[in-house]
């Protein structure tokens, strides 16, 4: 079975960037926002920024022609497992964003 690591990496990075771009803007309308909501959004943003930085670094390493061992992976499955884990984390952060966005829309 041939694993398209580049495709998986690109998909994971695209998903993270999409969630990052879709973060609710609690200050855009000048409304007061619960500090806990603001802190949670900032935490989510930091998590996504860290993930996108790691994914972009991996992408640059692959484009530079580094092999998996040079990138710190024992085999393709190890890298795929990491990308799958990151995809799950991105989906969880997306769900948190959606919940916080609904709360902001209701003025909570």
Steps between C-alpha positions, in 0.01 A plus 500: 500500500649830389442784747473851353671679787527827311126495430419415861730777621344753262149400607587530868662841450204620294255391770699679772522820295128488423412475870748775582350727235150429632564588863224720640592864547370591845609863479384584150168653607631665816282284723620396842614139496537273799873489582481119523371484141769739383769294676366177349506647149854622553602153621342337195676750274837421663442126457416544133796731439736246659354218289518695176862594574590133554313392189661772287844398626427137409376613159816704441715203605320273254529757221872533575535128438566380854417137556282384788797400716649848462162642602497287816264222393581130504262418216208641297244357744649699788460825306149401392407427862624846601301664220190303598540608863540861394190474280299378799632790710408746224146362487471535878621859485255567219214367714609724788507800263151425375368473855668824604374670184142401584545638852635827361205524260264464796690767692645266763 
